[in-house]
Structure formats: structure tokens, C-alpha cells
């Protein structure tokens, strides 16, 4: 069963609860220079309406970060469809980040890559990803394909 994280931009209020929940779930310390996995972006439509987009790793079907990593730290999970990583062998070359059109891979203080994994552990336990769980407007949802 493959999973997809969906965003309804009409419901997103840019409150940041999804980003904070993600930082908490993944022990990201932004005060010490670590980058969060999820960002909220403002978009102005052609009609002048301001909309918000909560973005993290897009878990691309043919993820360029996977082929961009020279040491094989990234892989597509055939069960969930998420792009997962094991940064044990990461050399901090940033090739994955350069290959990603969304700039999703970030780097910890250790120099090793880290990124959203769709909260794969939570999903394996039958729970929603942290960002979905804490979205107060229901703008983020998890669906199966």
C-alpha cells in the first residue's frame, strides 16, 4: 500500500503547527543550526489571493536524490512509496540535495544528510505522520493509493 501526503491549500492557514510537530518528532534543534524538514511558503495567485503551501520531501516516484547519492544512503520503500534514508555511510557531499528539485535533504551538525521520511515509524504503528496529526485545519492528510 503506497501513501501520499496531500495538502489542501484552501485550508492551510500557515500556522506552522505541522512544522513544529515535525521538528519535535524528529528532534530537530533549529536553535543550534539544524534545518527543519517542513517549511511554510506564501504564494500569491494571479488574482492576488494569498495562499500557503506546507512543503517537505515530496517523496518523488522517481526520486533524483536516490540516484544522486554516491554511497546509497537513500532508497524508495516499495511498501509505503516514501523515500527513506540511512545516513550511516553519508559522506556529506550534498549530491542528494543538489539532485533534489525541492531542496528537501538537509544536513545535521554532524554533516550527515537528514530529511522527512513520512514518519515511516509512526505509519508502521498505525499512526498518522506528526504533521498530519497536528494540523488544526485538516489541510494536511495522508491517503493510500
PDB file of C-alpha atoms in Angstrom:
ATOM      1  CA  UNK A   1       0.000   0.000   0.000  1.00  0.00           C
ATOM      2  CA  UNK A   2       1.534   3.324  -1.068  1.00  0.00           C
ATOM      3  CA  UNK A   3       0.977   6.509   0.897  1.00  0.00           C
ATOM      4  CA  UNK A   4       0.670  10.088  -0.300  1.00  0.00           C
ATOM      5  CA  UNK A   5       0.795  13.217   1.857  1.00  0.00           C
ATOM      6  CA  UNK A   6      -1.757  15.668   0.458  1.00  0.00           C
ATOM      7  CA  UNK A   7      -2.141  19.392   1.077  1.00  0.00           C
ATOM      8  CA  UNK A   8      -5.376  21.322   0.613  1.00  0.00           C
ATOM      9  CA  UNK A   9      -4.067  24.882   0.114  1.00  0.00           C
ATOM     10  CA  UNK A  10      -7.560  26.282   0.679  1.00  0.00           C
ATOM     11  CA  UNK A  11      -7.415  25.018   4.270  1.00  0.00           C
ATOM     12  CA  UNK A  12      -3.789  25.884   5.127  1.00  0.00           C
ATOM     13  CA  UNK A  13      -3.567  28.941   7.409  1.00  0.00           C
ATOM     14  CA  UNK A  14       0.251  28.977   7.687  1.00  0.00           C
ATOM     15  CA  UNK A  15       0.024  28.418  11.437  1.00  0.00           C
ATOM     16  CA  UNK A  16       3.203  26.289  11.427  1.00  0.00           C
ATOM     17  CA  UNK A  17       1.819  23.516  13.638  1.00  0.00           C
ATOM     18  CA  UNK A  18       2.907  20.934  11.048  1.00  0.00           C
ATOM     19  CA  UNK A  19       6.478  22.251  11.017  1.00  0.00           C
ATOM     20  CA  UNK A  20       6.690  22.367  14.811  1.00  0.00           C
ATOM     21  CA  UNK A  21       5.261  18.843  15.138  1.00  0.00           C
ATOM     22  CA  UNK A  22       7.823  17.611  12.601  1.00  0.00           C
ATOM     23  CA  UNK A  23      10.698  19.292  14.465  1.00  0.00           C
ATOM     24  CA  UNK A  24       9.502  17.732  17.725  1.00  0.00           C
ATOM     25  CA  UNK A  25       9.020  14.270  16.193  1.00  0.00           C
ATOM     26  CA  UNK A  26      12.496  14.319  14.625  1.00  0.00           C
ATOM     27  CA  UNK A  27      14.365  16.114  17.450  1.00  0.00           C
ATOM     28  CA  UNK A  28      15.436  18.955  15.151  1.00  0.00           C
ATOM     29  CA  UNK A  29      17.220  21.713  17.048  1.00  0.00           C
ATOM     30  CA  UNK A  30      16.790  24.846  14.930  1.00  0.00           C
ATOM     31  CA  UNK A  31      18.345  26.992  17.679  1.00  0.00           C
ATOM     32  CA  UNK A  32      21.608  25.127  17.108  1.00  0.00           C
ATOM     33  CA  UNK A  33      21.549  25.493  13.331  1.00  0.00           C
ATOM     34  CA  UNK A  34      19.663  22.391  12.206  1.00  0.00           C
ATOM     35  CA  UNK A  35      17.219  22.879   9.332  1.00  0.00           C
ATOM     36  CA  UNK A  36      13.626  21.778   9.736  1.00  0.00           C
ATOM     37  CA  UNK A  37      12.234  19.196   7.309  1.00  0.00           C
ATOM     38  CA  UNK A  38       8.994  21.145   6.683  1.00  0.00           C
ATOM     39  CA  UNK A  39       8.579  24.770   5.599  1.00  0.00           C
ATOM     40  CA  UNK A  40       5.555  27.004   5.028  1.00  0.00           C
ATOM     41  CA  UNK A  41       5.712  29.146   1.882  1.00  0.00           C
ATOM     42  CA  UNK A  42       3.493  32.075   0.881  1.00  0.00           C
ATOM     43  CA  UNK A  43       2.173  32.121  -2.666  1.00  0.00           C
ATOM     44  CA  UNK A  44       0.253  34.902  -4.311  1.00  0.00           C
ATOM     45  CA  UNK A  45      -2.131  33.712  -7.010  1.00  0.00           C
ATOM     46  CA  UNK A  46      -2.801  35.632 -10.208  1.00  0.00           C
ATOM     47  CA  UNK A  47      -5.965  37.049  -8.703  1.00  0.00           C
ATOM     48  CA  UNK A  48      -3.957  38.468  -5.777  1.00  0.00           C
ATOM     49  CA  UNK A  49      -5.158  35.926  -3.233  1.00  0.00           C
ATOM     50  CA  UNK A  50      -2.506  34.842  -0.737  1.00  0.00           C
ATOM     51  CA  UNK A  51      -2.229  31.073  -0.269  1.00  0.00           C
ATOM     52  CA  UNK A  52       0.076  28.917   1.790  1.00  0.00           C
ATOM     53  CA  UNK A  53       1.965  25.747   0.983  1.00  0.00           C
ATOM     54  CA  UNK A  54       3.351  23.415   3.635  1.00  0.00           C
ATOM     55  CA  UNK A  55       6.253  21.599   1.987  1.00  0.00           C
ATOM     56  CA  UNK A  56       8.667  18.857   2.927  1.00  0.00           C
ATOM     57  CA  UNK A  57      10.153  15.994   0.928  1.00  0.00           C
ATOM     58  CA  UNK A  58       7.824  15.251  -1.964  1.00  0.00           C
ATOM     59  CA  UNK A  59       8.758  11.535  -1.944  1.00  0.00           C
ATOM     60  CA  UNK A  60       9.047  11.639  -5.741  1.00  0.00           C
ATOM     61  CA  UNK A  61       8.153   8.432  -7.551  1.00  0.00           C
ATOM     62  CA  UNK A  62      11.450   8.525  -9.448  1.00  0.00           C
ATOM     63  CA  UNK A  63      13.388  10.384  -6.737  1.00  0.00           C
ATOM     64  CA  UNK A  64      16.507  12.071  -8.156  1.00  0.00           C
ATOM     65  CA  UNK A  65      18.084  12.195  -4.683  1.00  0.00           C
ATOM     66  CA  UNK A  66      18.252   8.383  -4.678  1.00  0.00           C
ATOM     67  CA  UNK A  67      20.334   8.266  -7.845  1.00  0.00           C
ATOM     68  CA  UNK A  68      22.251  11.391  -6.783  1.00  0.00           C
ATOM     69  CA  UNK A  69      23.668   9.785  -3.640  1.00  0.00           C
ATOM     70  CA  UNK A  70      27.026   8.180  -4.476  1.00  0.00           C
ATOM     71  CA  UNK A  71      27.023   5.937  -1.394  1.00  0.00           C
ATOM     72  CA  UNK A  72      23.423   4.649  -1.496  1.00  0.00           C
ATOM     73  CA  UNK A  73      22.014   6.317   1.620  1.00  0.00           C
ATOM     74  CA  UNK A  74      18.599   6.873   0.015  1.00  0.00           C
ATOM     75  CA  UNK A  75      16.072   4.344  -1.263  1.00  0.00           C
ATOM     76  CA  UNK A  76      12.438   4.078  -2.268  1.00  0.00           C
ATOM     77  CA  UNK A  77      10.406   1.951   0.110  1.00  0.00           C
ATOM     78  CA  UNK A  78       8.314  -0.411  -2.029  1.00  0.00           C
ATOM     79  CA  UNK A  79       5.757  -0.814   0.770  1.00  0.00           C
ATOM     80  CA  UNK A  80       4.981   2.851   1.521  1.00  0.00           C
ATOM     81  CA  UNK A  81       6.352   4.675  -1.530  1.00  0.00           C
ATOM     82  CA  UNK A  82       8.304   7.002   0.759  1.00  0.00           C
ATOM     83  CA  UNK A  83      11.891   7.992   0.060  1.00  0.00           C
ATOM     84  CA  UNK A  84      13.775   6.679   3.089  1.00  0.00           C
ATOM     85  CA  UNK A  85      17.355   7.125   4.186  1.00  0.00           C
ATOM     86  CA  UNK A  86      20.059   5.564   6.306  1.00  0.00           C
ATOM     87  CA  UNK A  87      22.795   8.140   6.709  1.00  0.00           C
ATOM     88  CA  UNK A  88      25.293   5.749   8.328  1.00  0.00           C
ATOM     89  CA  UNK A  89      27.541   5.911   5.249  1.00  0.00           C
ATOM     90  CA  UNK A  90      26.754   9.545   4.363  1.00  0.00           C
ATOM     91  CA  UNK A  91      29.879  11.445   3.341  1.00  0.00           C
ATOM     92  CA  UNK A  92      28.173  14.853   3.433  1.00  0.00           C
ATOM     93  CA  UNK A  93      28.817  15.571  -0.248  1.00  0.00           C
ATOM     94  CA  UNK A  94      25.402  17.273  -0.747  1.00  0.00           C
ATOM     95  CA  UNK A  95      24.834  15.424  -4.057  1.00  0.00           C
ATOM     96  CA  UNK A  96      21.361  14.379  -2.890  1.00  0.00           C
ATOM     97  CA  UNK A  97      20.427  17.957  -2.097  1.00  0.00           C
ATOM     98  CA  UNK A  98      21.744  19.199  -5.428  1.00  0.00           C
ATOM     99  CA  UNK A  99      19.756  16.500  -7.254  1.00  0.00           C
ATOM    100  CA  UNK A 100      16.507  17.272  -5.421  1.00  0.00           C
ATOM    101  CA  UNK A 101      14.391  19.862  -7.273  1.00  0.00           C
ATOM    102  CA  UNK A 102      12.735  20.782  -3.948  1.00  0.00           C
ATOM    103  CA  UNK A 103      15.873  21.045  -1.798  1.00  0.00           C
ATOM    104  CA  UNK A 104      14.435  18.595   0.713  1.00  0.00           C
ATOM    105  CA  UNK A 105      17.612  16.948   2.044  1.00  0.00           C
ATOM    106  CA  UNK A 106      19.185  18.972   4.835  1.00  0.00           C
ATOM    107  CA  UNK A 107      22.301  18.366   6.872  1.00  0.00           C
ATOM    108  CA  UNK A 108      22.748  17.896  10.601  1.00  0.00           C
ATOM    109  CA  UNK A 109      25.570  19.449  12.599  1.00  0.00           C
ATOM    110  CA  UNK A 110      27.424  16.166  12.031  1.00  0.00           C
ATOM    111  CA  UNK A 111      27.418  16.933   8.278  1.00  0.00           C
ATOM    112  CA  UNK A 112      25.209  13.932   7.536  1.00  0.00           C
ATOM    113  CA  UNK A 113      22.063  14.198   5.438  1.00  0.00           C
ATOM    114  CA  UNK A 114      18.638  14.030   7.012  1.00  0.00           C
ATOM    115  CA  UNK A 115      15.135  14.582   5.615  1.00  0.00           C
ATOM    116  CA  UNK A 116      11.477  13.812   6.011  1.00  0.00           C
ATOM    117  CA  UNK A 117      10.777  10.082   5.903  1.00  0.00           C
ATOM    118  CA  UNK A 118       6.997  10.498   6.038  1.00  0.00           C
ATOM    119  CA  UNK A 119       7.110   9.447   9.703  1.00  0.00           C
ATOM    120  CA  UNK A 120       7.512   5.862   8.478  1.00  0.00           C
ATOM    121  CA  UNK A 121       7.814   4.555  12.043  1.00  0.00           C
ATOM    122  CA  UNK A 122       4.554   6.225  13.080  1.00  0.00           C
ATOM    123  CA  UNK A 123       2.785   4.852   9.990  1.00  0.00           C
ATOM    124  CA  UNK A 124       4.118   1.342  10.713  1.00  0.00           C
ATOM    125  CA  UNK A 125       2.448   1.654  14.130  1.00  0.00           C
ATOM    126  CA  UNK A 126      -0.870   2.714  12.560  1.00  0.00           C
ATOM    127  CA  UNK A 127      -0.458   6.419  13.382  1.00  0.00           C
ATOM    128  CA  UNK A 128      -0.607   9.482  11.149  1.00  0.00           C
ATOM    129  CA  UNK A 129       2.590  11.418  10.401  1.00  0.00           C
ATOM    130  CA  UNK A 130       3.245  14.135  13.007  1.00  0.00           C
ATOM    131  CA  UNK A 131       2.495  16.927  10.522  1.00  0.00           C
ATOM    132  CA  UNK A 132      -0.907  15.434   9.657  1.00  0.00           C
ATOM    133  CA  UNK A 133      -1.749  14.642  13.284  1.00  0.00           C
ATOM    134  CA  UNK A 134      -1.185  18.226  14.428  1.00  0.00           C
ATOM    135  CA  UNK A 135      -2.638  20.195  11.503  1.00  0.00           C
ATOM    136  CA  UNK A 136      -5.529  22.060  13.161  1.00  0.00           C
ATOM    137  CA  UNK A 137      -7.358  22.867   9.921  1.00  0.00           C
ATOM    138  CA  UNK A 138      -7.083  19.440   8.287  1.00  0.00           C
ATOM    139  CA  UNK A 139      -5.090  20.902   5.395  1.00  0.00           C
ATOM    140  CA  UNK A 140      -2.620  18.006   5.516  1.00  0.00           C
ATOM    141  CA  UNK A 141      -3.856  14.457   5.076  1.00  0.00           C
ATOM    142  CA  UNK A 142      -2.478  11.011   4.412  1.00  0.00           C
ATOM    143  CA  UNK A 143      -4.114   8.853   1.780  1.00  0.00           C
ATOM    144  CA  UNK A 144      -3.354   5.476   0.269  1.00  0.00           C
ATOM    145  CA  UNK A 145      -3.114   4.599  -3.400  1.00  0.00           C
TER     146      UNK A 145
END
